[in-house]
CSV table of C-alpha atoms and ligand atoms in Angstrom, one decimal:
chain,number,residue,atom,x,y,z
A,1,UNK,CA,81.6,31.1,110.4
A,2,UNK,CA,78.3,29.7,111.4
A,3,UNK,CA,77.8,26.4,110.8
A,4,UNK,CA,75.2,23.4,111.4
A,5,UNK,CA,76.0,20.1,112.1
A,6,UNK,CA,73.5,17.8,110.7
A,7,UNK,CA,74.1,14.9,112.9
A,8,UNK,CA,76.0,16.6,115.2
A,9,UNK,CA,75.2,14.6,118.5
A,10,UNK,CA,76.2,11.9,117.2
A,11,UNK,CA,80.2,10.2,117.2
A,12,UNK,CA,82.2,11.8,114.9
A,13,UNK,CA,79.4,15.0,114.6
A,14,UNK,CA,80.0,15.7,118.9
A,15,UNK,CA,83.9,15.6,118.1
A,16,UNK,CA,83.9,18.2,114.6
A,17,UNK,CA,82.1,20.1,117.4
A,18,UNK,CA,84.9,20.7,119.7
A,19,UNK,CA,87.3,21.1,116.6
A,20,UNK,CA,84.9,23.7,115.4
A,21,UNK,CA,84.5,25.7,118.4
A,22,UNK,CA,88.7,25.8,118.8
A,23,UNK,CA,88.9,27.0,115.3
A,24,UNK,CA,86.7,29.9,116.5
A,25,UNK,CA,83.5,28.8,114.7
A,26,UNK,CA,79.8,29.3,115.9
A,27,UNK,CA,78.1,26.0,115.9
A,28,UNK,CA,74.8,24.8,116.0
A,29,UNK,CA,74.0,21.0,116.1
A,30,UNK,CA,70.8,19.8,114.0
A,31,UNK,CA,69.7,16.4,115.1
A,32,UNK,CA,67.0,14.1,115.1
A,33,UNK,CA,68.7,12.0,118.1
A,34,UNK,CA,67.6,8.5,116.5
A,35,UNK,CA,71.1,7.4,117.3
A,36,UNK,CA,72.6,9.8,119.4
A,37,UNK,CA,71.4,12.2,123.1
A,38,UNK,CA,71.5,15.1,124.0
A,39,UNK,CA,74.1,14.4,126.6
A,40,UNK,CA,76.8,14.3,124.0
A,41,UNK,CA,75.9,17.8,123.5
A,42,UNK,CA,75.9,19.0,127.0
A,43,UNK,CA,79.9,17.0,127.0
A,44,UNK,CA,80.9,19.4,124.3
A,45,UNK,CA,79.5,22.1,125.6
A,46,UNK,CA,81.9,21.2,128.9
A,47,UNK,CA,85.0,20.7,126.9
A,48,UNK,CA,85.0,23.9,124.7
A,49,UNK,CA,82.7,26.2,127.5
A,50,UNK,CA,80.4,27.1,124.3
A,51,UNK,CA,76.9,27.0,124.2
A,52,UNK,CA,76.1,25.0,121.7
A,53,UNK,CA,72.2,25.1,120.4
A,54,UNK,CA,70.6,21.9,119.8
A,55,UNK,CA,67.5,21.4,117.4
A,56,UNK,CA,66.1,18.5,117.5
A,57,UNK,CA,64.6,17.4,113.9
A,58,UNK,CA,64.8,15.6,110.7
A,59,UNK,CA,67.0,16.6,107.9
A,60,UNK,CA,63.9,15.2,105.7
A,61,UNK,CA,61.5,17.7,106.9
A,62,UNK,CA,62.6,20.4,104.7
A,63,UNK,CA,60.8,23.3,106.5
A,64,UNK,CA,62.2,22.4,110.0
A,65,UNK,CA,66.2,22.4,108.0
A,66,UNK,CA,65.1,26.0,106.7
A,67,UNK,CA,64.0,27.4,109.9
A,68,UNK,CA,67.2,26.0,111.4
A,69,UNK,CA,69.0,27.9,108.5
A,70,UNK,CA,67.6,31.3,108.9
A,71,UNK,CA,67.1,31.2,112.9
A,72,UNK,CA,70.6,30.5,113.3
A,73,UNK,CA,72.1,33.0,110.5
A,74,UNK,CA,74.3,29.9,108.9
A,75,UNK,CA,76.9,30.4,106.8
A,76,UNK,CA,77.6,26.5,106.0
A,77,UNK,CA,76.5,23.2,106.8
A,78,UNK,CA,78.6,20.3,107.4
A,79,UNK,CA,76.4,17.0,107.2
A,80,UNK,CA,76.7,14.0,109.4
A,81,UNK,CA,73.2,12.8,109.6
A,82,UNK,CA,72.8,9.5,108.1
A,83,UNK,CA,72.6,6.0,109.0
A,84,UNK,CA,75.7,3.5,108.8
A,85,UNK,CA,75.3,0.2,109.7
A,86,UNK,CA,76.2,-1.6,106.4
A,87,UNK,CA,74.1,-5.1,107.4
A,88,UNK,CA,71.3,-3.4,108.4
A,89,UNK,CA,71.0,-1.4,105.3
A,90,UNK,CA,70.7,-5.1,103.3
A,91,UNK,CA,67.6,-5.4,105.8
A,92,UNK,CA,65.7,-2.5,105.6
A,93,UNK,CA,67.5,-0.5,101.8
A,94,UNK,CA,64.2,1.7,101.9
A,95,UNK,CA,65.0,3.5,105.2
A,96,UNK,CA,68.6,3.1,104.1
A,97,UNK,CA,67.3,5.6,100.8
A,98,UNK,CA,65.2,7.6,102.8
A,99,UNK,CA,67.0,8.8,105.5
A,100,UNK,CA,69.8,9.3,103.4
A,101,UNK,CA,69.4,10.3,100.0
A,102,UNK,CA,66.3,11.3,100.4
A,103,UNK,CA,67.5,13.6,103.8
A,104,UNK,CA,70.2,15.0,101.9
A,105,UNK,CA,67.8,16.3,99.0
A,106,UNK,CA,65.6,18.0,101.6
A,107,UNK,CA,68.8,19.5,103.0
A,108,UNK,CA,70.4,20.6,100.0
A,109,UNK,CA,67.1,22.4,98.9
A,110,UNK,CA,66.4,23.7,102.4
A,111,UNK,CA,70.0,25.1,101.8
A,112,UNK,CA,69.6,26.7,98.3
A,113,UNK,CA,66.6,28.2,99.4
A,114,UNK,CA,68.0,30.0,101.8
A,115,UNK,CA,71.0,30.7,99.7
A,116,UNK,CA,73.7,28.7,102.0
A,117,UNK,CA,76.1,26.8,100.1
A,118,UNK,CA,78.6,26.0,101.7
A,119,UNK,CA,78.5,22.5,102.3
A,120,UNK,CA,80.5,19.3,103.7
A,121,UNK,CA,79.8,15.9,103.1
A,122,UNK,CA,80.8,12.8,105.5
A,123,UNK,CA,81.3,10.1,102.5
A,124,UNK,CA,83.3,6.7,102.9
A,125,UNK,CA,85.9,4.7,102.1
A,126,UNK,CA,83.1,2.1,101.3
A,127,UNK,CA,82.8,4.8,97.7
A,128,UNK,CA,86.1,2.3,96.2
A,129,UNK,CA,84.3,-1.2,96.2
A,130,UNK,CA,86.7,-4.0,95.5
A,131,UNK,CA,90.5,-1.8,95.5
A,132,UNK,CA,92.0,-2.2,92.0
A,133,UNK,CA,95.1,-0.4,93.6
A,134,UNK,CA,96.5,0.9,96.7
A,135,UNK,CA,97.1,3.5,97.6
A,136,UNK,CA,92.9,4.6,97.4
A,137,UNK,CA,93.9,8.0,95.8
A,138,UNK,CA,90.3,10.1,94.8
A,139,UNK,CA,90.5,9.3,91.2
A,140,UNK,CA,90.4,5.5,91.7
A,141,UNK,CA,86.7,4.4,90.1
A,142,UNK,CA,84.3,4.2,92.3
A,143,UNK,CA,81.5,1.3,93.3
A,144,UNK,CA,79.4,-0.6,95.7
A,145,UNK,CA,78.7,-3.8,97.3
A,146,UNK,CA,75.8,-2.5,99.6
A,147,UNK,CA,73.2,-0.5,100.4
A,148,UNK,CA,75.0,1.9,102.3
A,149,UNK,CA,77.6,2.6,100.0
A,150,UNK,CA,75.1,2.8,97.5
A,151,UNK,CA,73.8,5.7,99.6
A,152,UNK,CA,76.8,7.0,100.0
A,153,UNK,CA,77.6,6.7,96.1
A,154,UNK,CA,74.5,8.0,94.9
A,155,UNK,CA,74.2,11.3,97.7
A,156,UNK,CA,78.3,11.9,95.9
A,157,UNK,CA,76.8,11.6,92.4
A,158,UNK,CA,73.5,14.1,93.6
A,159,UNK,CA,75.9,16.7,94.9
A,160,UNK,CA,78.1,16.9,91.8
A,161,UNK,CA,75.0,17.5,89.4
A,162,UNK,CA,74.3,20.2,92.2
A,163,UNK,CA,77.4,21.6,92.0
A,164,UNK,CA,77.4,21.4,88.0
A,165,UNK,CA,74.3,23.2,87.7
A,166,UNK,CA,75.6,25.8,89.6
A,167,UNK,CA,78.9,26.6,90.1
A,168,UNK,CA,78.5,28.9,93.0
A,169,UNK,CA,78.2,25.8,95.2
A,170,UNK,CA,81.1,25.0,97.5
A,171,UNK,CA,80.8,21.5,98.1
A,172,UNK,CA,83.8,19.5,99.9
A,173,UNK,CA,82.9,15.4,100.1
A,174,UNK,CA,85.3,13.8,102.5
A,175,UNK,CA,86.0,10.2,102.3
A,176,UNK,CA,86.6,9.2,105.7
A,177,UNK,CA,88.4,6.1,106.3
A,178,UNK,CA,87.9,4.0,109.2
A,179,UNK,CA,87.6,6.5,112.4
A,180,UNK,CA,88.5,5.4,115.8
A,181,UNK,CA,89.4,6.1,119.3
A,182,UNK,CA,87.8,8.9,121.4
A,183,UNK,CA,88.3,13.1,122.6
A,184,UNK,CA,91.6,13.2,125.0
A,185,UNK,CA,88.7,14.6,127.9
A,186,UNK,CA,87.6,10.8,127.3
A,187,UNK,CA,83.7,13.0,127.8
A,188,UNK,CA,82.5,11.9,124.0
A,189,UNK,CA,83.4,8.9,122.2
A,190,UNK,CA,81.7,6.2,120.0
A,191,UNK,CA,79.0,3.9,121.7
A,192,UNK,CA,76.9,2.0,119.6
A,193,UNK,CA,73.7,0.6,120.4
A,194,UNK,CA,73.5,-3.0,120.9
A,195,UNK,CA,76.2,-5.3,119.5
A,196,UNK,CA,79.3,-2.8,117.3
A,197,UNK,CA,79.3,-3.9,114.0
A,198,UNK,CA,83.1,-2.1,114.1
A,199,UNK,CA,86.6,-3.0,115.1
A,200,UNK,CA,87.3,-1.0,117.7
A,201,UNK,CA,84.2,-0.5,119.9
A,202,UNK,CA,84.1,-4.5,119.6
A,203,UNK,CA,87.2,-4.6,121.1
A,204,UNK,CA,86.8,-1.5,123.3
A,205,UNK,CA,83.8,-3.9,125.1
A,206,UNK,CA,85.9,-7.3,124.9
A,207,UNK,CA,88.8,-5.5,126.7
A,208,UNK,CA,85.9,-4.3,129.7
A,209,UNK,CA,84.4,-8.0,130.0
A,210,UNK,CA,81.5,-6.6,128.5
A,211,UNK,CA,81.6,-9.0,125.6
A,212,UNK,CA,83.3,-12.4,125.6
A,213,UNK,CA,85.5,-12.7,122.8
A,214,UNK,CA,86.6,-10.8,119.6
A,215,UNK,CA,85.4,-12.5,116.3
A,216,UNK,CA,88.2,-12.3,113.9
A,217,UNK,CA,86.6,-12.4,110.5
A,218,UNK,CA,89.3,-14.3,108.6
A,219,UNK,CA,92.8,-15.2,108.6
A,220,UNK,CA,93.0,-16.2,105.0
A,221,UNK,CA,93.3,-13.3,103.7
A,222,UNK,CA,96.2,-11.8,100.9
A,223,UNK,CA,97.9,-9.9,103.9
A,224,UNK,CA,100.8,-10.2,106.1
A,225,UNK,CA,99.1,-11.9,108.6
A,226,UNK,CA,96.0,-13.1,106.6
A,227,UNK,CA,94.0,-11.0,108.7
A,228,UNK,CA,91.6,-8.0,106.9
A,229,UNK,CA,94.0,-4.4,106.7
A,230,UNK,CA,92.4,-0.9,107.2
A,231,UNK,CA,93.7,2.6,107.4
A,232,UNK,CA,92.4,3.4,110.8
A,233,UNK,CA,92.5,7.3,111.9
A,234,UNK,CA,92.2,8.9,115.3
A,235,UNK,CA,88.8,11.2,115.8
A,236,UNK,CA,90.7,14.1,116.5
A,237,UNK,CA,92.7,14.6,113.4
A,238,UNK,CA,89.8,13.1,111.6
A,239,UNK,CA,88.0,16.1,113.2
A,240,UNK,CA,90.4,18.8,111.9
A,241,UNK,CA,90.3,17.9,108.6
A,242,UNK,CA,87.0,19.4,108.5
A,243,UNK,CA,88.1,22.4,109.7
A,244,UNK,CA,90.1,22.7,106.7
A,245,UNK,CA,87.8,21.6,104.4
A,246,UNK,CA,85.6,24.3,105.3
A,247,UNK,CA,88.3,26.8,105.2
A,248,UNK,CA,89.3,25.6,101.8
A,249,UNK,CA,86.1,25.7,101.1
A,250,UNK,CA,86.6,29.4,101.0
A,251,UNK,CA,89.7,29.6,99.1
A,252,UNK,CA,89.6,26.6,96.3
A,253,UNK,CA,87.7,28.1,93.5
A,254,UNK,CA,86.1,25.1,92.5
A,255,UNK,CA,82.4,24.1,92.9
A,256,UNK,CA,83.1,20.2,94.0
A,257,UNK,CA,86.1,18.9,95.9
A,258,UNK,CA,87.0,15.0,97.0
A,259,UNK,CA,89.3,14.1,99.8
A,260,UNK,CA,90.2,11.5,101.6
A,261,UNK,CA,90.6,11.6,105.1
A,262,UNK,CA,92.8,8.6,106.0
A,263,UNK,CA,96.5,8.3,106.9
A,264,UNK,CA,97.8,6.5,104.3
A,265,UNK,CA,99.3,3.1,106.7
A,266,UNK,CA,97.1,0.0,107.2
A,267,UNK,CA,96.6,-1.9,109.7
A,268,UNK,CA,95.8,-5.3,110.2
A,269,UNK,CA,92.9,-6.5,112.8
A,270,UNK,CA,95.5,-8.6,114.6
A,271,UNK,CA,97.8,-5.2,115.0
A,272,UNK,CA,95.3,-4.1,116.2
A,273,UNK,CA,94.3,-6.4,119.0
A,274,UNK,CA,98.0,-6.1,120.1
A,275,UNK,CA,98.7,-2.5,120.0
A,276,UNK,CA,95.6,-2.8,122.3
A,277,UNK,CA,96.6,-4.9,124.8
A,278,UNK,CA,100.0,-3.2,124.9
A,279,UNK,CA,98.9,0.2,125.0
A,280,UNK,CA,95.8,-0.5,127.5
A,281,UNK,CA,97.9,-3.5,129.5
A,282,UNK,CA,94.6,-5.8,129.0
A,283,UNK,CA,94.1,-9.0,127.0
A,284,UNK,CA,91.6,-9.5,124.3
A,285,UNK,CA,90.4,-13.2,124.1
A,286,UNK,CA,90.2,-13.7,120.3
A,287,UNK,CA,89.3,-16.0,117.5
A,288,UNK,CA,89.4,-16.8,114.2
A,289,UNK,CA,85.9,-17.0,112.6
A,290,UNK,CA,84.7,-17.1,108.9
A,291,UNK,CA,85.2,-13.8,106.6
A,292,UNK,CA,82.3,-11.4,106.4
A,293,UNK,CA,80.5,-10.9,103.4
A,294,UNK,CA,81.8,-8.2,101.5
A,295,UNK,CA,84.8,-7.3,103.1
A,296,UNK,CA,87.8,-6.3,101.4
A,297,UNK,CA,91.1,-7.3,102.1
A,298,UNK,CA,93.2,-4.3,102.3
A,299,UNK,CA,92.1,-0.6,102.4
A,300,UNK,CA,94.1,2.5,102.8
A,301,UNK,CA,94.1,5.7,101.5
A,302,UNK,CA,96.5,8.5,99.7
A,303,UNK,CA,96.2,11.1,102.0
A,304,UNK,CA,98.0,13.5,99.2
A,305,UNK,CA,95.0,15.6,97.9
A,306,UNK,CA,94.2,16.2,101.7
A,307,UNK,CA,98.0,17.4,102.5
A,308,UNK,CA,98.3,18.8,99.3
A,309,UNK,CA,95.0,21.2,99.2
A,310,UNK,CA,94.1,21.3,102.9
A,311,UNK,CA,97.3,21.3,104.5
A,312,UNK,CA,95.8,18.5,106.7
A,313,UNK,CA,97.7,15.4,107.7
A,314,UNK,CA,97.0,12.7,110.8
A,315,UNK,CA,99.4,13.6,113.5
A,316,UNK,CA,98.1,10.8,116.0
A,317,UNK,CA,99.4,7.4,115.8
A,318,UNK,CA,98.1,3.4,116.7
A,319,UNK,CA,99.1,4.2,120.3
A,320,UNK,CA,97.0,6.8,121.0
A,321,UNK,CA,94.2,5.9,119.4
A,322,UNK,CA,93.9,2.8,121.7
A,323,UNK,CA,94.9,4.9,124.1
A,324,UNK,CA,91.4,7.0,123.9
A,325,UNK,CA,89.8,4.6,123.3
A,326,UNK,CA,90.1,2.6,126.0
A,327,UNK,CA,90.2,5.7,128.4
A,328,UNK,CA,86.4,6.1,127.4
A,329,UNK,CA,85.3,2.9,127.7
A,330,UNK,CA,86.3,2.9,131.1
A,331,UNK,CA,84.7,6.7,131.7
A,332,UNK,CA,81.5,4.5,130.4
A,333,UNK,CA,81.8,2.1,133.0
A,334,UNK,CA,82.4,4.8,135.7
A,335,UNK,CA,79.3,6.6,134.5
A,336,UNK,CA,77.1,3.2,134.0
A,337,UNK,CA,78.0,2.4,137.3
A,338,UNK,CA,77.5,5.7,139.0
B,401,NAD,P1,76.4,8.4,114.4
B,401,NAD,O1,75.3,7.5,114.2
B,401,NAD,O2,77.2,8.5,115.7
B,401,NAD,O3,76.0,9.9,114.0
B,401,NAD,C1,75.0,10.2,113.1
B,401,NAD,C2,74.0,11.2,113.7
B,401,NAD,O4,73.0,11.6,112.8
B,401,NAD,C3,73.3,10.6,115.0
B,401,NAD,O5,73.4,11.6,116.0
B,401,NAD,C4,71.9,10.5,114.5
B,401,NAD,O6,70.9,10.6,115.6
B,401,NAD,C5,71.7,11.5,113.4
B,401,NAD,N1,70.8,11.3,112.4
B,401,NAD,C6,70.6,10.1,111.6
B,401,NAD,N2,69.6,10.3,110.8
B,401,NAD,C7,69.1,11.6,110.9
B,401,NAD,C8,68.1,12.3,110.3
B,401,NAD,N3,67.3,11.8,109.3
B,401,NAD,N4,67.9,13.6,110.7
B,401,NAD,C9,68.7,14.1,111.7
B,401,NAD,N5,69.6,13.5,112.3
B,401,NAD,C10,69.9,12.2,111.9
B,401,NAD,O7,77.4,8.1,113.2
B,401,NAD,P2,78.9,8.7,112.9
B,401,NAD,O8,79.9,7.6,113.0
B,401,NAD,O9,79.1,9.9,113.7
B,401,NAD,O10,78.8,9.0,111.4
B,401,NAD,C11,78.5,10.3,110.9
B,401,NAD,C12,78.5,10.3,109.3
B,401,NAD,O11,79.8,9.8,108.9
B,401,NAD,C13,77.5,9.3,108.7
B,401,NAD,O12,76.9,9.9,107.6
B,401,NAD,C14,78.3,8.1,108.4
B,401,NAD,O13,77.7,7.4,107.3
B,401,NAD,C15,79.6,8.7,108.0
B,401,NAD,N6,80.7,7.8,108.1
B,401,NAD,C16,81.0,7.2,109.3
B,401,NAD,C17,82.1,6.3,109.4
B,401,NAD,C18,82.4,5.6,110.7
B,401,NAD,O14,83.2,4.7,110.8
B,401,NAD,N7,81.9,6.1,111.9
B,401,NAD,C19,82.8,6.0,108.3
B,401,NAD,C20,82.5,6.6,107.1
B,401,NAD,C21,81.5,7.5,107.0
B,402,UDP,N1,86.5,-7.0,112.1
B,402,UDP,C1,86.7,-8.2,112.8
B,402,UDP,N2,85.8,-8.4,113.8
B,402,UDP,C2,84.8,-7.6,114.1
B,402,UDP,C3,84.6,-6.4,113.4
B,402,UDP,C4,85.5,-6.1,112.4
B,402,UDP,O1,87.5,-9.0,112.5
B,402,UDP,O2,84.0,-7.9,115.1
B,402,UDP,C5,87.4,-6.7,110.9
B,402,UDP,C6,86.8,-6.5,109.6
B,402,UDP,O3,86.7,-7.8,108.9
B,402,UDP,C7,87.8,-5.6,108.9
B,402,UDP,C8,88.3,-4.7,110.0
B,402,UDP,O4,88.1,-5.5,111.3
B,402,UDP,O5,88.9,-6.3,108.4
B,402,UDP,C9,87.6,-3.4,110.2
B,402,UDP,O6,86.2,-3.6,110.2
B,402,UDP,P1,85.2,-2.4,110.5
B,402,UDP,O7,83.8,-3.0,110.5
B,402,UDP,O8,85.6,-1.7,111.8
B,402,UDP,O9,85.4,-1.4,109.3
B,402,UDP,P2,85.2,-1.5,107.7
B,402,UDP,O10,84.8,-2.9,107.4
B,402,UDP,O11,84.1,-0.6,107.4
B,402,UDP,O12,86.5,-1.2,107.1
């Protein structure tokens, strides 16, 4: 199939690329590069030997998504683009609104005009609010505590009136859980700007001396250790899982689908600083600081639905996600230095 990536330069976009490409689909990347370069393109292109077109625009300009559309013949659209940084999105909720509700209405009517849709939607975790039970299976209610998730929330509610009105939609939303690590090549990985608001990058940066300490944000809480669980899933099968949403995409007669994309085990953060320094053979200078606002305690998914209806389950464990992780940190030192 032909497919655009809406946001595809950027972290988990650049790795759905390579997945993609190995499932033997044509891709085209869409991107306005406000937090993401070209580069990441030119990495993919090295690691599947595919030329991979890149425009470079703004899912909110309507026209320039339509040209994309017919230019490139596509057959479905799989939509990254969107900004994610939770704190910032308290700051400035207008661009929070604009870029992403508002870019995914000029998408999804740059789409119907040109009769694609197909479509697959990067949702979150964040969609659960405050767990009333674990496992997060789909059908738990849904709610939020930010802006982003409001986004998020209100972009899930636009596509199933979409996909109400007209049934011939085939609209998959994938909760995504919390993604980490990096490509085996180590070529394309996750690198914020500035300061990572996330787990792993933040320790990714501590481990290469880059940043001093780790801030644990709590100890206190309800959890084994007191520290915050999450359901963290490597990139890579994270990846996959859209390849079979879009291929279920074809077969599931069904306008809307929901799945989570997590693998069903939490972690907690201190698990995680020590598979870390066991896998990588580092240390990670640590401590205990004050919970952030709005955190949860726990989060982890039911995979089921995804097993179930895709077929798709994570095959990559704790180990190997430090494992890439830390392997592209250090190819980002090589290539800062060189
Ligand atoms: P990212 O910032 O690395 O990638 C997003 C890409 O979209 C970037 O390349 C950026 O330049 C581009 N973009 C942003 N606004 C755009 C616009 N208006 N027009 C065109 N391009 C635009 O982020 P990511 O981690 O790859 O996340 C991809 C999607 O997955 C986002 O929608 C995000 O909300 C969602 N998501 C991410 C996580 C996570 O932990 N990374 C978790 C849940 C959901
Ligand atoms: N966390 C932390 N220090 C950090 C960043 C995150 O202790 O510098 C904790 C956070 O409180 C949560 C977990 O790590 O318990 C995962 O946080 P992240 O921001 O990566 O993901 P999310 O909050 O979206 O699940």
């Amino acid at each position: 199939m032909k497919v655009l990536l809406t946001g595809g330069a950027g972290y988990i976009g650049s790795h759905c690329a390579v997945a993609l490409i190995a499932a033997e689909h044509q891709v085209v990347c869409f991107d306005n590069l406000s937090n993401s370069r070209p580069q990441a393109i030119e990495r993919v292109e090295s690691i599947t030997g595919t030329r991979i077109p890149l425009v470079v625009g703004d899912v909110r300009d309507r026209e320039a998504v339509h040209r994309a559309l017919t230019d490139h013949a596509i057959e479905a659209v799989v939509h990254f683009a969107g900004l994610k940084a939770v704190g910032e999105s308290a700051e400035k909720p207008m661009l929070y609104y604009d870029n992403n509700v508002r870019g995914t209405l000029a998408l999804v009517e740059a789409m119907a005009e040109c009769g694609v849709r197909r479509l697959v939607f990067s949702s979150s975790a964040t969609v659960y609010g405050q767990p009333q039970y674990l496992p997060l299976d789909e059908a738990h209610p849904t709610s939020a505590t930010n802006p982003y998730g409001r986004t998020k929330l209100m972009i899930e509610e636009m596509l199933g009136d979409i996909a109400a009105a007209d049934p011939g939609w085939r609209i998959g939303v994938l909760r995504y859980f919390n993604p980490v690590g990096a490509h085996d090549s180590a070529l394309i990985g996750e690198d914020p700007n500035g300061v990572p608001n996330n787990l792993m990058p933040f320790i990714s940066r501590v481990a290469a001396g880059r940043l001093p300490e780790l801030s644990v944000f709590g100890d206190d809480y309800d959890t084994a250790d007191g520290t915050g669980v999450r359901d963290y899933v490597h990139i890579v099968d994270l990846a996959e899982g859209h390849v079979a949403a879009l291929a279920a995409l074809t077969t599931i007669d069904r306008p809307l689908s929901i799945w989570n994309l997590g693998t069903g085990q939490g972690y907690s953060v201190l698990d995680m600083i020590r598979s870390f320094e066991r896998v990588n053979a580092v240390s990670i200078p640590y401590r205990i600081a004050p919970r952030r606002a709005g955190d949860v305690a726990t989060c982890y998914a039911s995979p089921a639905k995804a097993r179930d209806e895709l077929g798709w389950q994570a095959s990559r464990g704790l180990d190997a996600m430090c494992a890439s992780a830390w392997r592209f940190e250090r190819m980002l030192a090589t290539r800062n230095s060189g």
